[in-house]
Amino acid sequence: MAAMAQSATRIAGVVKDEQGNPVQSATVSLLRARDSGLVKTAVTSADGLYEFVNIKPGKYFASVSLVGFAKAGSAAFDAAGSDINLPVIALKASTREIGEVVVQAKKPFIESKIDRTVVNVEASPSSAGASAMDILEKSPGITVSSDGAISLRGKAGVIVMLDGKPTYMSSTDLANLLKNMPATALDQIEIMTNPSSKYDASGNSGVINIKTKKGRNAGFNGSFTLGVTTGIFNPNGTLYIIPKSQNSFNFNYRKNKINIFGNYNPNYFRGRNELTIDRNFYNNGAIDGSSSLLTSFKFGNFNQSLKLGLDYNANKKNVFGVVISGFEFNGHPTPVTVSTIKDKNGAVQSTLVSNTANKIGFQNFTGNLNWKHSFDTLGTELTADLDYVKYSNVSDMTLTTDAFNGSGAQIGSTLYLKGHLPSLIDIWSFKSDFTHPLKNGRFEAGVKSSIVTNDNLVAYTRQLPDKTWINDARSNHFVYEENINAAYVNYNTQIKKWSLQGGLRVENTIAKGRQVTNDSTFKRNFTNLFPSVFVSYEASKTNQLTLSYSRRITRPNYQDLNPFTYFLDSLTYRVGNPYLLPQFTHNFEFSYAYKSKLIITANYNTTNDVISQILKQNNTSKITYNTSENIARFTNFGLSITAPISFTSWWNANFFTNIYNNHYVGVYNADPIDISFTSFTANITNSFTFNKKAGFSGEISGFYRHKTVDQLAVIEPVYQVGFALQKQVLQGKGTLRLNVRDPFAWQKFTSVIRYSDVDVKAVARPDVRQATLTFTYRFGKNTPGSQPRRRTSGSQDEQNRVGGGGN
């Protein structure tokens, strides 16, 4: 037994730079003292920590390396069964230069890890001129619908975070933000399909965390990117040339105990889209009429985002930080819709022509105060975050409608409807996390509380034939208040080749909604438990198996709870549902990893009370509207494969495919719903190095999504291909990129919705065929140093639920 106890030594330590700041992503090698033979390797965390577990008795030393630094190491030491805490290893910046050319380590575009997939945005030449949404769309397992809703491995209900913070926006506003956020402002995208109990329980299909760039070098450093894009849109033989421009500036200043970082991204955007919707109307099971709708979208906006942050290392044990950020959007979409109503024989009965002039102003402010206390150098720490988030979204619209009979003669006078739709959201959030490493394990615990107030007003006025204006009955005022309190514990341990982790999260939700106009109120108060379990077995140095389970919740988006009416035209609109209930999901995953590169994952999950977007229609008035209801039970199972492939020294590829089945079962208008479909997606990114010394490289990438079912709609195949070139200039300080996206205009979104008396086909054509040229220049000393702490603030769920990326 004594011999068994001595075989489980744990060795830990921390790596810092010359200023005493922790160094992230350094490679730490544990070597035998007698012959310098490699025993194990580790990579330092954001706090500079590393550890080795299950080390046999013997004499060892540690060696640390990182591009831009001279190698460093520890003195030799004896491992004899008890835990060992090595002294701090300090790295010194390397002064070596090769012909004055800056040497930079290159990360792969996609990294596959056992618990997540990491997309390194800067590593892809096709990031030139691309938006955050474009990068998401080509990322493994992610699909994006025509209206910007995000799904992961065929499942909706994704939580999208920015730097660990939820976005708190409606799905429409979130899509606008991601479409207008330049990829040059991004560092990484983390994709987690089964997060632990440490994360908010929201999101039935997982979490996508978008990390923006933050400085990591000593002194004053940064980069700026200038980009110009030309879009080509050619619907129905009409050619449109569409200008766009995406730009970014990133900087950091780090000296002694202070690190200041920030970025600014101004963007000029113009675009066009086209939407067609064909509907059939029924009477006693037989077609009694039809309608066809064509909407031509023309839109333009100027948007800008700003982020500023400061980390202050007060002493060896305490770090304080503040981060403020903001986003401003000013847009003027002007859709024109032509709706044609036909009888059962196909004869035109009437035509409606609707013109909508919109003026949209959207502002967001986020403030974060954070603190971290380190109790020791083994990783025992306490963190705290206080967040305040404010959203202001004001939309002013004027909808004009002209009606014509079957012969084309106008019926009556032009109808006018004006709307003033302000929405204000205030969010306060606090969270604290405690982490304590143990022998062969780690204990984590934390608490979180958030308070949300969502105040929405819609004021419609319409013009009478005598030109006077009166208030419209569809005006409304809705106030929603919510308080969520949560706590969690998480424990993991390693027993020989087994890694075990278990966690439990409890969340209490108190909500109140009030329609001021008719003085109606609803209240909810419920508490739920969310367990998670992970079991991993290291069969050998190259083979690993992992089994995981978690229970998750998807609460209704704030927009879905809002009972307002939003118009596309006089016959088509959207309305919210304040009586929506949350949906609950059980997620199971089993993964096999070979050399942590080839990863095969089988998943199964089931969701009750699915929040589904559904269509309702009046077969007499020919009005159709979209709303959300809990009407179905959803089951998803699938098999995914992630594989990096190296064909030659100059050609590497990353391949991802997911084969899955989606099955919805429910009831609508007393009619059964049973929709099932087996489908697959595939993503491939080919990277080519044409001339390594000259920094000349290229990329060919694409994705294909087969016919599938999503939220009761059958989606036809969607596919796209892109080409990109990249050239290093100015001795490695500058980069030129040329990116051509969807040159053959293949991408379009076609959906068919058929259940009960609903029979609809919709086709959306976005202007994604684009060519972009960008120039990036990096200034300052290009020596990697410590990474500013990435804050996963207290507002991890609420920001996303101003809409949510997957609903």
PDB file of C-alpha atoms in Angstrom, residues 43-152:
ATOM      1  CA  VAL A  43       0.778  24.017 -21.455  1.00  0.00           C
ATOM      2  CA  THR A  44       0.415  26.916 -19.029  1.00  0.00           C
ATOM      3  CA  SER A  45      -3.031  28.380 -18.388  1.00  0.00           C
ATOM      4  CA  ALA A  46      -4.040  32.050 -18.567  1.00  0.00           C
ATOM      5  CA  ASP A  47      -2.688  32.342 -15.000  1.00  0.00           C
ATOM      6  CA  GLY A  48       0.649  30.767 -15.957  1.00  0.00           C
ATOM      7  CA  LEU A  49      -0.154  27.544 -14.078  1.00  0.00           C
ATOM      8  CA  TYR A  50       0.870  24.020 -15.059  1.00  0.00           C
ATOM      9  CA  GLU A  51       0.734  20.635 -13.381  1.00  0.00           C
ATOM     10  CA  PHE A  52       1.776  17.004 -13.833  1.00  0.00           C
ATOM     11  CA  VAL A  53      -0.066  14.188 -12.052  1.00  0.00           C
ATOM     12  CA  ASN A  54       0.606  10.493 -11.386  1.00  0.00           C
ATOM     13  CA  ILE A  55       4.398  10.928 -11.581  1.00  0.00           C
ATOM     14  CA  LYS A  56       6.452   7.939 -10.461  1.00  0.00           C
ATOM     15  CA  PRO A  57       9.197   8.400  -7.833  1.00  0.00           C
ATOM     16  CA  GLY A  58      12.455   9.647  -9.291  1.00  0.00           C
ATOM     17  CA  LYS A  59      14.611  12.662  -9.985  1.00  0.00           C
ATOM     18  CA  TYR A  60      13.343  15.238 -12.522  1.00  0.00           C
ATOM     19  CA  PHE A  61      13.641  18.815 -13.742  1.00  0.00           C
ATOM     20  CA  ALA A  62      11.253  21.118 -15.662  1.00  0.00           C
ATOM     21  CA  SER A  63      12.040  22.974 -18.887  1.00  0.00           C
ATOM     22  CA  VAL A  64       9.938  25.857 -20.264  1.00  0.00           C
ATOM     23  CA  SER A  65       9.875  27.198 -23.831  1.00  0.00           C
ATOM     24  CA  LEU A  66       7.823  29.780 -25.711  1.00  0.00           C
ATOM     25  CA  VAL A  67       8.380  31.581 -29.010  1.00  0.00           C
ATOM     26  CA  GLY A  68       9.979  34.974 -28.320  1.00  0.00           C
ATOM     27  CA  PHE A  69      11.559  33.914 -25.008  1.00  0.00           C
ATOM     28  CA  ALA A  70      14.802  32.247 -24.013  1.00  0.00           C
ATOM     29  CA  LYS A  71      14.439  28.742 -22.594  1.00  0.00           C
ATOM     30  CA  ALA A  72      14.310  28.455 -18.815  1.00  0.00           C
ATOM     31  CA  GLY A  73      13.961  25.658 -16.305  1.00  0.00           C
ATOM     32  CA  SER A  74      13.984  24.486 -12.729  1.00  0.00           C
ATOM     33  CA  ALA A  75      16.698  22.851 -10.671  1.00  0.00           C
ATOM     34  CA  ALA A  76      16.612  19.080 -10.355  1.00  0.00           C
ATOM     35  CA  PHE A  77      14.303  17.723  -7.647  1.00  0.00           C
ATOM     36  CA  ASP A  78      13.219  14.408  -6.148  1.00  0.00           C
ATOM     37  CA  ALA A  79       9.657  13.130  -6.476  1.00  0.00           C
ATOM     38  CA  ALA A  80       8.932  10.715  -3.650  1.00  0.00           C
ATOM     39  CA  GLY A  81       5.155  10.498  -3.290  1.00  0.00           C
ATOM     40  CA  SER A  82       4.165  13.877  -1.823  1.00  0.00           C
ATOM     41  CA  ASP A  83       2.957  16.897  -3.782  1.00  0.00           C
ATOM     42  CA  ILE A  84       5.655  19.232  -5.054  1.00  0.00           C
ATOM     43  CA  ASN A  85       5.252  22.971  -5.621  1.00  0.00           C
ATOM     44  CA  LEU A  86       8.123  24.187  -7.789  1.00  0.00           C
ATOM     45  CA  PRO A  87       9.525  27.721  -7.474  1.00  0.00           C
ATOM     46  CA  VAL A  88       8.400  30.288 -10.043  1.00  0.00           C
ATOM     47  CA  ILE A  89      10.109  29.868 -13.423  1.00  0.00           C
ATOM     48  CA  ALA A  90      10.839  33.275 -14.974  1.00  0.00           C
ATOM     49  CA  LEU A  91      11.121  33.715 -18.745  1.00  0.00           C
ATOM     50  CA  LYS A  92      13.295  36.396 -20.301  1.00  0.00           C
ATOM     51  CA  ALA A  93      12.498  37.911 -23.685  1.00  0.00           C
ATOM     52  CA  SER A  94      14.750  36.603 -26.441  1.00  0.00           C
ATOM     53  CA  THR A  95      16.886  39.238 -28.170  1.00  0.00           C
ATOM     54  CA  ARG A  96      17.637  37.083 -31.213  1.00  0.00           C
ATOM     55  CA  GLU A  97      16.440  38.361 -34.581  1.00  0.00           C
ATOM     56  CA  ILE A  98      16.867  36.709 -37.958  1.00  0.00           C
ATOM     57  CA  GLY A  99      17.706  39.297 -40.597  1.00  0.00           C
ATOM     58  CA  GLU A 100      15.355  41.816 -38.930  1.00  0.00           C
ATOM     59  CA  VAL A 101      12.396  39.675 -39.928  1.00  0.00           C
ATOM     60  CA  VAL A 102       9.813  39.074 -37.218  1.00  0.00           C
ATOM     61  CA  VAL A 103       9.285  35.351 -36.593  1.00  0.00           C
ATOM     62  CA  GLN A 104       5.751  34.447 -35.539  1.00  0.00           C
ATOM     63  CA  ALA A 105       4.363  31.125 -34.410  1.00  0.00           C
ATOM     64  CA  LYS A 106       1.393  30.059 -36.511  1.00  0.00           C
ATOM     65  CA  LYS A 107      -1.574  28.340 -34.985  1.00  0.00           C
ATOM     66  CA  PRO A 108      -3.834  26.030 -36.992  1.00  0.00           C
ATOM     67  CA  PHE A 109      -7.174  27.473 -38.041  1.00  0.00           C
ATOM     68  CA  ILE A 110      -9.043  24.740 -36.130  1.00  0.00           C
ATOM     69  CA  GLU A 111      -7.836  22.990 -32.980  1.00  0.00           C
ATOM     70  CA  SER A 112      -9.723  19.927 -31.728  1.00  0.00           C
ATOM     71  CA  LYS A 113      -9.682  19.348 -27.992  1.00  0.00           C
ATOM     72  CA  ILE A 114     -11.495  16.738 -25.947  1.00  0.00           C
ATOM     73  CA  ASP A 115     -13.913  19.239 -24.351  1.00  0.00           C
ATOM     74  CA  ARG A 116     -14.141  21.914 -27.043  1.00  0.00           C
ATOM     75  CA  THR A 117     -13.225  22.988 -30.550  1.00  0.00           C
ATOM     76  CA  VAL A 118     -11.138  26.157 -30.923  1.00  0.00           C
ATOM     77  CA  VAL A 119     -11.193  28.270 -34.102  1.00  0.00           C
ATOM     78  CA  ASN A 120      -8.133  30.546 -34.400  1.00  0.00           C
ATOM     79  CA  VAL A 121      -9.583  33.309 -36.559  1.00  0.00           C
ATOM     80  CA  GLU A 122      -6.348  35.117 -37.413  1.00  0.00           C
ATOM     81  CA  ALA A 123      -4.850  31.894 -38.817  1.00  0.00           C
ATOM     82  CA  SER A 124      -7.280  31.898 -41.755  1.00  0.00           C
ATOM     83  CA  PRO A 125      -6.619  34.107 -44.810  1.00  0.00           C
ATOM     84  CA  SER A 126     -10.365  33.998 -45.487  1.00  0.00           C
ATOM     85  CA  SER A 127     -10.954  36.128 -42.376  1.00  0.00           C
ATOM     86  CA  ALA A 128     -10.178  39.119 -44.601  1.00  0.00           C
ATOM     87  CA  GLY A 129     -13.332  41.160 -45.004  1.00  0.00           C
ATOM     88  CA  ALA A 130     -15.338  38.472 -43.246  1.00  0.00           C
ATOM     89  CA  SER A 131     -17.694  39.100 -40.356  1.00  0.00           C
ATOM     90  CA  ALA A 132     -17.984  37.159 -37.125  1.00  0.00           C
ATOM     91  CA  MET A 133     -21.094  35.499 -38.585  1.00  0.00           C
ATOM     92  CA  ASP A 134     -19.124  34.405 -41.672  1.00  0.00           C
ATOM     93  CA  ILE A 135     -16.496  32.743 -39.475  1.00  0.00           C
ATOM     94  CA  LEU A 136     -19.176  31.017 -37.407  1.00  0.00           C
ATOM     95  CA  GLU A 137     -20.856  29.714 -40.546  1.00  0.00           C
ATOM     96  CA  LYS A 138     -17.686  27.936 -41.684  1.00  0.00           C
ATOM     97  CA  SER A 139     -16.807  26.614 -38.209  1.00  0.00           C
ATOM     98  CA  PRO A 140     -17.200  22.884 -37.438  1.00  0.00           C
ATOM     99  CA  GLY A 141     -20.730  21.830 -36.485  1.00  0.00           C
ATOM    100  CA  ILE A 142     -22.277  25.313 -36.712  1.00  0.00           C
ATOM    101  CA  THR A 143     -25.099  26.162 -39.090  1.00  0.00           C
ATOM    102  CA  VAL A 144     -26.671  29.580 -39.639  1.00  0.00           C
ATOM    103  CA  SER A 145     -30.196  30.025 -40.994  1.00  0.00           C
ATOM    104  CA  SER A 146     -31.378  32.715 -43.395  1.00  0.00           C
ATOM    105  CA  ASP A 147     -32.468  34.955 -40.499  1.00  0.00           C
ATOM    106  CA  GLY A 148     -29.222  34.469 -38.554  1.00  0.00           C
ATOM    107  CA  ALA A 149     -30.398  31.808 -36.064  1.00  0.00           C
ATOM    108  CA  ILE A 150     -27.443  29.643 -34.990  1.00  0.00           C
ATOM    109  CA  SER A 151     -27.553  25.867 -34.494  1.00  0.00           C
ATOM    110  CA  LEU A 152     -24.870  23.487 -33.243  1.00  0.00           C
TER     111      LEU A 152
END
